[in-house]
């Protein structure tokens, strides 16, 4: 792994750095590039603006690895209200949740109960609940959670990471469930025994996964693919693959993060593709923001610029 990426990912788990960074105005300014604000009001406002551009949204309230039941209960209540507000505002939007934000570290049963309550609320609001995929300590538990929810609900999707060696087998085992899958490359620090260090292997896996989700059988039985990437070269290759496989533009969607590759988002909308942006908000942005810096260490320049501008 690139040493700067490793350093930034290690930093994402450092409490001292977190305290320092979250108190600095210039860091908050830099974070703004990828986050419309800390409040749900700001996220909903940005969501409305994205919808006007023809872009759907997924909202996610930042936070992870909660250790207190009452916090997990509060997160559940927050998302229930957010789903109501999305519907009341007529926003084309879904929510995406991290299992450890709903209590996975505390009690897996509690997490499943909360996720099921939210999936049901999403169903009532006519949307899908997405489950984020965290580091490999949580892969098995997250897939178990997905299987349990999929037994009672069709409107639930899970993220799979193309950088993991295990993902092929995971996807194969999920396919009979007619799943909704968001494919991403993967954002955590993982050792080479678990994650491909070479980008070419990650891209190959990504292609293979899309191909499975786009097979005539999968498309025919309601399996859904969300392609979560900003990688223009990969997108061009997938567009060629869609043509070869006869996959219609409405049969899948692209998803990107708010503020990243905006011109590509608009280009895809213009080309008639389904596009969605994931809008993150909330006060607990530090580990999430460090992962964004690790994806593109050049983003550190924005932090430096904000320091001199503030
Ligand atoms: P890659 O990293 O190769 O980047 C391609 C190009 O995109 C770069 O050259 C750069 O131009 C641009 N780019 C990418 N990241 C950037 C950044 N931070 N700032 C500026 N430019 C950037 N991961 C995970 O482990 N679990 C999850 O649940 C999710 N969920 C998720 C949802 C959605 C909608 C997206 C888009 C991504 C995720 N991710 C995720 C993150 C994902 O794993 C991955 O880290 C990022 O998408 C970056 O990978 P790319 O595919 O964009 O390619």
Tab-separated table of C-alpha atoms and ligand atoms in Angstrom:
chain	number	residue	atom	x	y	z
A	1	UNK	CA	0.000	0.000	0.000
A	2	UNK	CA	1.128	3.524	-0.777
A	3	UNK	CA	2.912	4.786	2.421
A	4	UNK	CA	0.933	8.038	2.514
A	5	UNK	CA	-2.323	6.084	2.234
A	6	UNK	CA	-1.215	3.804	5.096
A	7	UNK	CA	-0.284	6.814	7.230
A	8	UNK	CA	-3.607	8.545	6.644
A	9	UNK	CA	-5.582	5.361	7.337
A	10	UNK	CA	-3.597	4.808	10.541
A	11	UNK	CA	-4.305	8.455	11.443
A	12	UNK	CA	-8.048	7.868	10.971
A	13	UNK	CA	-7.976	5.772	14.166
A	14	UNK	CA	-5.861	8.173	16.228
A	15	UNK	CA	-7.765	9.882	19.041
A	16	UNK	CA	-5.183	12.651	19.613
A	17	UNK	CA	-5.169	13.606	15.929
A	18	UNK	CA	-8.951	13.550	15.920
A	19	UNK	CA	-9.084	15.978	18.862
A	20	UNK	CA	-6.597	18.289	17.179
A	21	UNK	CA	-8.196	18.213	13.725
A	22	UNK	CA	-11.793	18.640	14.800
A	23	UNK	CA	-10.907	21.783	16.772
A	24	UNK	CA	-9.206	23.502	13.821
A	25	UNK	CA	-11.289	25.855	11.710
A	26	UNK	CA	-9.164	25.320	8.615
A	27	UNK	CA	-9.743	21.562	8.733
A	28	UNK	CA	-13.494	22.143	9.003
A	29	UNK	CA	-13.246	24.426	5.971
A	30	UNK	CA	-11.440	21.725	3.974
A	31	UNK	CA	-14.018	19.103	4.994
A	32	UNK	CA	-16.708	21.309	3.433
A	33	UNK	CA	-15.479	20.280	0.012
A	34	UNK	CA	-16.925	16.801	0.564
A	35	UNK	CA	-19.706	17.566	3.010
A	36	UNK	CA	-22.425	20.234	2.689
A	37	UNK	CA	-22.554	20.653	6.486
A	38	UNK	CA	-22.848	18.919	9.816
A	39	UNK	CA	-26.644	19.154	10.123
A	40	UNK	CA	-29.380	17.115	8.471
A	41	UNK	CA	-30.954	20.418	7.306
A	42	UNK	CA	-27.834	21.216	5.299
A	43	UNK	CA	-27.759	17.662	3.905
A	44	UNK	CA	-31.422	17.877	2.852
A	45	UNK	CA	-30.851	21.249	1.208
A	46	UNK	CA	-27.928	19.813	-0.765
A	47	UNK	CA	-30.069	16.766	-1.607
A	48	UNK	CA	-32.746	19.004	-3.141
A	49	UNK	CA	-30.091	20.766	-5.231
A	50	UNK	CA	-28.729	17.438	-6.479
A	51	UNK	CA	-32.243	16.258	-7.384
A	52	UNK	CA	-32.731	19.423	-9.463
A	53	UNK	CA	-29.665	18.368	-11.473
A	54	UNK	CA	-31.236	14.954	-12.078
A	55	UNK	CA	-29.096	13.234	-9.436
A	56	UNK	CA	-30.622	11.019	-6.723
A	57	UNK	CA	-29.034	10.955	-3.263
A	58	UNK	CA	-28.133	8.660	-0.426
A	59	UNK	CA	-27.811	10.302	2.983
A	60	UNK	CA	-25.510	9.038	5.683
A	61	UNK	CA	-25.136	10.400	9.188
A	62	UNK	CA	-21.478	10.060	10.085
A	63	UNK	CA	-20.547	7.932	13.056
A	64	UNK	CA	-19.103	4.463	13.682
A	65	UNK	CA	-18.048	2.041	16.409
A	66	UNK	CA	-20.553	3.209	18.979
A	67	UNK	CA	-20.112	1.615	22.397
A	68	UNK	CA	-23.288	2.711	24.133
A	69	UNK	CA	-26.809	1.366	23.566
A	70	UNK	CA	-28.437	4.736	24.087
A	71	UNK	CA	-26.290	6.179	21.278
A	72	UNK	CA	-27.396	3.381	18.930
A	73	UNK	CA	-31.025	4.064	19.891
A	74	UNK	CA	-30.497	7.761	19.111
A	75	UNK	CA	-29.020	6.891	15.688
A	76	UNK	CA	-32.089	4.764	14.934
A	77	UNK	CA	-34.404	7.631	15.906
A	78	UNK	CA	-32.366	10.050	13.824
A	79	UNK	CA	-32.655	7.931	10.669
A	80	UNK	CA	-36.375	7.348	11.246
A	81	UNK	CA	-36.922	11.108	11.304
A	82	UNK	CA	-34.607	11.595	8.336
A	83	UNK	CA	-36.603	9.100	6.251
A	84	UNK	CA	-39.788	11.004	7.133
A	85	UNK	CA	-38.159	14.295	6.165
A	86	UNK	CA	-36.859	12.883	2.869
A	87	UNK	CA	-40.395	11.841	2.018
A	88	UNK	CA	-42.035	15.075	3.243
A	89	UNK	CA	-39.611	17.155	1.165
A	90	UNK	CA	-40.267	14.986	-1.930
A	91	UNK	CA	-36.555	14.143	-2.192
A	92	UNK	CA	-35.399	11.290	-4.397
A	93	UNK	CA	-33.235	9.731	-1.691
A	94	UNK	CA	-32.262	6.741	0.406
A	95	UNK	CA	-30.157	6.298	3.518
A	96	UNK	CA	-27.037	4.226	4.090
A	97	UNK	CA	-25.976	3.067	7.550
A	98	UNK	CA	-22.884	1.528	9.107
A	99	UNK	CA	-23.632	-1.544	11.243
A	100	UNK	CA	-21.286	-0.341	14.011
A	101	UNK	CA	-23.279	2.887	14.092
A	102	UNK	CA	-26.346	0.859	15.023
A	103	UNK	CA	-24.647	-1.110	17.765
A	104	UNK	CA	-22.868	-4.047	16.068
A	105	UNK	CA	-19.939	-3.779	18.526
A	106	UNK	CA	-22.361	-3.827	21.473
A	107	UNK	CA	-24.853	-6.524	20.531
A	108	UNK	CA	-25.449	-8.044	17.081
A	109	UNK	CA	-29.103	-8.750	17.930
A	110	UNK	CA	-29.675	-5.099	18.804
A	111	UNK	CA	-28.054	-4.056	15.536
A	112	UNK	CA	-30.257	-6.454	13.524
A	113	UNK	CA	-33.393	-5.219	15.311
A	114	UNK	CA	-32.529	-1.574	14.637
A	115	UNK	CA	-31.596	-2.253	11.009
A	116	UNK	CA	-34.844	-4.160	10.477
A	117	UNK	CA	-36.857	-1.283	11.954
A	118	UNK	CA	-35.118	1.086	9.565
A	119	UNK	CA	-35.542	-1.219	6.584
A	120	UNK	CA	-39.260	-1.364	7.331
A	121	UNK	CA	-39.384	2.436	7.641
A	122	UNK	CA	-37.566	2.732	4.293
A	123	UNK	CA	-40.082	0.316	2.741
A	124	UNK	CA	-42.996	2.414	3.992
A	125	UNK	CA	-41.300	5.466	2.476
A	126	UNK	CA	-40.787	3.629	-0.823
A	127	UNK	CA	-36.998	3.461	-0.627
A	128	UNK	CA	-34.157	1.038	-0.041
A	129	UNK	CA	-31.986	0.829	3.062
A	130	UNK	CA	-28.278	0.446	2.324
A	131	UNK	CA	-25.798	-1.230	4.650
A	132	UNK	CA	-22.256	0.134	4.412
A	133	UNK	CA	-19.357	-2.314	4.534
A	134	UNK	CA	-16.687	-1.514	7.147
A	135	UNK	CA	-13.272	-3.115	7.792
A	136	UNK	CA	-12.767	-6.910	7.580
A	137	UNK	CA	-13.386	-7.397	11.311
A	138	UNK	CA	-17.030	-6.809	10.390
A	139	UNK	CA	-17.460	-8.508	6.996
A	140	UNK	CA	-18.930	-11.783	8.293
A	141	UNK	CA	-21.252	-10.061	10.752
A	142	UNK	CA	-22.409	-7.562	8.106
A	143	UNK	CA	-23.203	-10.308	5.595
A	144	UNK	CA	-25.040	-12.256	8.285
A	145	UNK	CA	-27.017	-9.110	9.046
A	146	UNK	CA	-27.819	-8.643	5.350
A	147	UNK	CA	-29.035	-12.237	4.985
A	148	UNK	CA	-31.288	-11.863	8.035
A	149	UNK	CA	-32.826	-8.650	6.704
A	150	UNK	CA	-33.200	-10.023	3.191
A	151	UNK	CA	-35.378	-12.822	4.589
A	152	UNK	CA	-38.045	-10.308	5.548
A	153	UNK	CA	-37.371	-7.387	3.180
A	154	UNK	CA	-36.571	-6.944	-0.510
A	155	UNK	CA	-35.702	-3.233	-0.126
A	156	UNK	CA	-32.294	-3.749	1.478
A	157	UNK	CA	-28.895	-3.496	-0.151
A	158	UNK	CA	-25.346	-4.164	1.008
A	159	UNK	CA	-21.984	-2.820	-0.065
A	160	UNK	CA	-19.249	-5.250	-1.224
A	161	UNK	CA	-15.592	-4.285	-1.603
A	162	UNK	CA	-13.747	-5.311	-4.777
A	163	UNK	CA	-10.339	-5.097	-3.040
A	164	UNK	CA	-11.054	-8.100	-0.816
A	165	UNK	CA	-9.881	-11.525	-1.926
A	166	UNK	CA	-12.943	-13.100	-0.286
A	167	UNK	CA	-15.479	-10.957	-2.158
A	168	UNK	CA	-15.924	-13.272	-5.164
A	169	UNK	CA	-17.074	-16.072	-2.909
A	170	UNK	CA	-19.255	-13.672	-0.917
A	171	UNK	CA	-20.969	-12.382	-4.038
A	172	UNK	CA	-21.516	-15.901	-5.376
A	173	UNK	CA	-23.157	-16.921	-2.118
A	174	UNK	CA	-25.407	-13.833	-2.110
A	175	UNK	CA	-26.607	-14.118	-5.727
A	176	UNK	CA	-29.399	-16.661	-4.989
A	177	UNK	CA	-30.941	-14.067	-2.627
A	178	UNK	CA	-31.558	-11.652	-5.561
A	179	UNK	CA	-29.576	-8.998	-3.699
A	180	UNK	CA	-29.086	-5.272	-4.199
A	181	UNK	CA	-25.327	-4.754	-4.168
A	182	UNK	CA	-23.283	-1.555	-4.135
A	183	UNK	CA	-19.848	-2.395	-5.496
A	184	UNK	CA	-16.968	-0.217	-4.322
A	185	UNK	CA	-13.199	-0.679	-4.330
A	186	UNK	CA	-12.881	-0.484	-0.512
A	187	UNK	CA	-11.653	2.241	1.814
A	188	UNK	CA	-10.010	0.598	4.853
A	189	UNK	CA	-6.455	-0.418	5.756
A	190	UNK	CA	-6.318	-4.164	5.047
A	191	UNK	CA	-3.281	-6.478	4.906
A	192	UNK	CA	-2.261	-8.043	1.552
A	193	UNK	CA	-3.491	-11.476	2.688
A	194	UNK	CA	-6.983	-10.011	2.740
A	195	UNK	CA	-6.973	-7.242	0.130
A	196	UNK	CA	-5.283	-7.077	-3.291
A	197	UNK	CA	-2.470	-4.541	-3.070
A	198	UNK	CA	-2.424	-4.085	-6.852
A	199	UNK	CA	-5.016	-1.776	-8.464
A	200	UNK	CA	-5.225	-4.039	-11.525
A	201	UNK	CA	-6.482	-6.946	-9.417
A	202	UNK	CA	-9.028	-4.700	-7.712
A	203	UNK	CA	-10.264	-3.461	-11.103
A	204	UNK	CA	-10.449	-7.035	-12.445
A	205	UNK	CA	-12.527	-8.060	-9.463
A	206	UNK	CA	-14.753	-5.012	-9.910
A	207	UNK	CA	-15.382	-5.990	-13.578
A	208	UNK	CA	-16.108	-9.571	-12.598
A	209	UNK	CA	-18.598	-8.483	-9.937
A	210	UNK	CA	-20.472	-6.174	-12.300
A	211	UNK	CA	-20.577	-8.951	-14.873
A	212	UNK	CA	-22.252	-11.298	-12.363
A	213	UNK	CA	-24.838	-8.688	-11.392
A	214	UNK	CA	-25.514	-7.935	-15.048
A	215	UNK	CA	-26.009	-11.545	-16.153
A	216	UNK	CA	-29.390	-12.019	-17.878
A	217	UNK	CA	-30.472	-14.285	-15.028
A	218	UNK	CA	-29.587	-11.755	-12.312
A	219	UNK	CA	-31.199	-8.847	-14.162
A	220	UNK	CA	-34.282	-10.946	-14.815
A	221	UNK	CA	-34.823	-11.857	-11.180
A	222	UNK	CA	-34.588	-8.372	-9.640
A	223	UNK	CA	-30.914	-8.334	-8.599
A	224	UNK	CA	-29.678	-4.722	-8.499
A	225	UNK	CA	-26.236	-3.207	-9.099
A	226	UNK	CA	-25.089	0.165	-7.823
A	227	UNK	CA	-21.644	0.977	-9.136
A	228	UNK	CA	-19.858	3.129	-6.551
A	229	UNK	CA	-16.776	4.605	-8.167
A	230	UNK	CA	-15.250	7.861	-9.417
A	231	UNK	CA	-12.815	6.026	-11.678
A	232	UNK	CA	-13.485	7.367	-15.187
A	233	UNK	CA	-11.442	4.690	-16.954
A	234	UNK	CA	-13.341	1.966	-15.108
A	235	UNK	CA	-16.672	3.644	-15.923
A	236	UNK	CA	-15.774	3.766	-19.659
A	237	UNK	CA	-14.919	0.060	-19.603
A	238	UNK	CA	-18.153	-0.772	-17.792
A	239	UNK	CA	-20.135	1.250	-20.324
A	240	UNK	CA	-18.625	-0.906	-23.088
A	241	UNK	CA	-19.453	-4.015	-21.088
A	242	UNK	CA	-23.070	-2.839	-20.661
A	243	UNK	CA	-23.348	-2.439	-24.420
A	244	UNK	CA	-21.855	-5.875	-25.068
A	245	UNK	CA	-24.173	-7.513	-22.532
A	246	UNK	CA	-27.280	-5.609	-23.677
A	247	UNK	CA	-27.767	-3.958	-20.270
A	248	UNK	CA	-30.131	-0.969	-20.416
A	249	UNK	CA	-29.224	2.386	-18.826
A	250	UNK	CA	-32.130	2.013	-16.364
A	251	UNK	CA	-30.963	-1.401	-15.165
A	252	UNK	CA	-28.196	-0.047	-12.904
A	253	UNK	CA	-26.870	3.153	-11.351
A	254	UNK	CA	-23.612	4.934	-10.680
A	255	UNK	CA	-22.963	6.330	-7.210
A	256	UNK	CA	-20.295	8.839	-6.255
A	257	UNK	CA	-19.463	10.854	-3.188
A	258	UNK	CA	-20.724	14.413	-2.851
A	259	UNK	CA	-18.194	16.887	-4.225
A	260	UNK	CA	-16.025	14.300	-6.034
A	261	UNK	CA	-15.888	14.109	-9.861
A	262	UNK	CA	-18.802	16.513	-10.267
A	263	UNK	CA	-18.229	16.933	-13.999
A	264	UNK	CA	-18.347	13.165	-14.470
A	265	UNK	CA	-21.600	13.002	-12.470
A	266	UNK	CA	-23.184	15.608	-14.749
A	267	UNK	CA	-21.800	13.986	-17.890
A	268	UNK	CA	-23.375	10.665	-16.932
A	269	UNK	CA	-26.730	12.302	-16.173
A	270	UNK	CA	-26.629	13.978	-19.585
A	271	UNK	CA	-25.869	10.601	-21.160
A	272	UNK	CA	-29.090	9.233	-19.597
A	273	UNK	CA	-27.503	7.189	-16.795
A	274	UNK	CA	-28.917	6.845	-13.297
A	275	UNK	CA	-26.585	8.785	-11.001
A	276	UNK	CA	-26.673	9.059	-7.231
A	277	UNK	CA	-24.437	10.954	-4.827
A	278	UNK	CA	-23.797	9.935	-1.274
A	279	UNK	CA	-24.112	12.934	1.036
A	280	UNK	CA	-22.454	12.557	4.424
A	281	UNK	CA	-23.211	14.887	7.307
A	282	UNK	CA	-22.770	15.046	11.070
A	283	UNK	CA	-20.217	16.049	13.649
A	284	UNK	CA	-18.288	12.742	13.640
A	285	UNK	CA	-16.558	13.311	10.324
A	286	UNK	CA	-12.935	12.707	11.309
A	287	UNK	CA	-12.325	8.987	10.422
A	288	UNK	CA	-14.504	9.312	7.314
A	289	UNK	CA	-12.605	12.412	6.164
A	290	UNK	CA	-9.227	10.712	6.731
A	291	UNK	CA	-10.384	7.869	4.457
A	292	UNK	CA	-11.224	10.469	1.770
A	293	UNK	CA	-7.718	11.945	2.149
A	294	UNK	CA	-6.214	8.461	1.902
A	295	UNK	CA	-8.065	7.840	-1.377
A	296	UNK	CA	-6.401	10.867	-2.877
A	297	UNK	CA	-3.540	12.258	-0.783
A	298	UNK	CA	-3.523	15.295	-3.130
A	299	UNK	CA	-6.629	16.315	-1.130
A	300	UNK	CA	-4.176	17.323	1.607
A	301	UNK	CA	-3.492	20.352	-0.587
A	302	UNK	CA	-7.035	21.557	0.117
A	303	UNK	CA	-6.353	21.260	3.835
A	304	UNK	CA	-3.157	23.275	3.385
A	305	UNK	CA	-4.953	25.880	1.267
A	306	UNK	CA	-7.707	26.247	3.871
A	307	UNK	CA	-5.022	26.739	6.527
A	308	UNK	CA	-3.570	29.691	4.645
A	309	UNK	CA	-6.994	31.076	3.681
A	310	UNK	CA	-8.387	31.058	7.228
B	1	LIG	P1	-9.932	5.408	-7.163
B	1	LIG	O1	-9.573	5.504	-5.727
B	1	LIG	O2	-9.059	4.654	-8.084
B	1	LIG	O3	-10.162	6.852	-7.716
B	1	LIG	C1	-10.443	7.149	-9.064
B	1	LIG	C2	-10.362	8.652	-9.240
B	1	LIG	O4	-11.444	9.272	-8.545
B	1	LIG	C3	-9.109	9.290	-8.621
B	1	LIG	O5	-8.039	9.279	-9.505
B	1	LIG	C4	-9.590	10.679	-8.281
B	1	LIG	O6	-9.576	11.485	-9.434
B	1	LIG	C5	-11.024	10.445	-7.888
B	1	LIG	N1	-11.166	10.271	-6.443
B	1	LIG	C6	-11.368	9.103	-5.770
B	1	LIG	N2	-11.472	9.337	-4.449
B	1	LIG	C7	-11.307	10.655	-4.297
B	1	LIG	C8	-11.293	11.518	-3.172
B	1	LIG	N3	-11.471	11.081	-1.931
B	1	LIG	N4	-11.091	12.849	-3.385
B	1	LIG	C9	-10.926	13.339	-4.632
B	1	LIG	N5	-10.915	12.573	-5.733
B	1	LIG	C10	-11.120	11.264	-5.567
B	1	LIG	N6	-15.945	2.036	0.887
B	1	LIG	C11	-16.103	1.048	1.804
B	1	LIG	O7	-15.116	0.414	2.177
B	1	LIG	N7	-17.356	0.782	2.316
B	1	LIG	C12	-18.473	1.422	1.895
B	1	LIG	O8	-19.574	1.147	2.368
B	1	LIG	C13	-18.326	2.434	0.904
B	1	LIG	N8	-19.397	3.116	0.410
B	1	LIG	C14	-19.246	3.945	-0.673
B	1	LIG	C15	-20.370	4.489	-1.293
B	1	LIG	C16	-20.218	5.270	-2.429
B	1	LIG	C17	-21.418	5.811	-3.118
B	1	LIG	C18	-18.909	5.520	-2.956
B	1	LIG	C19	-18.712	6.322	-4.192
B	1	LIG	C20	-17.809	5.023	-2.321
B	1	LIG	C21	-17.950	4.244	-1.172
B	1	LIG	N9	-16.844	3.711	-0.531
B	1	LIG	C22	-17.034	2.735	0.423
B	1	LIG	C23	-15.468	4.196	-0.851
B	1	LIG	C24	-14.785	3.329	-1.880
B	1	LIG	O9	-14.415	2.091	-1.308
B	1	LIG	C25	-13.495	3.992	-2.434
B	1	LIG	O10	-12.592	4.191	-1.390
B	1	LIG	C26	-13.724	5.311	-3.125
B	1	LIG	O11	-14.872	5.286	-3.908
B	1	LIG	C27	-12.507	5.630	-4.053
B	1	LIG	O12	-12.379	4.643	-5.031
B	1	LIG	P2	-12.728	4.875	-6.586
B	1	LIG	O13	-13.508	3.699	-7.059
B	1	LIG	O14	-13.377	6.176	-6.783
B	1	LIG	O15	-11.373	4.748	-7.343
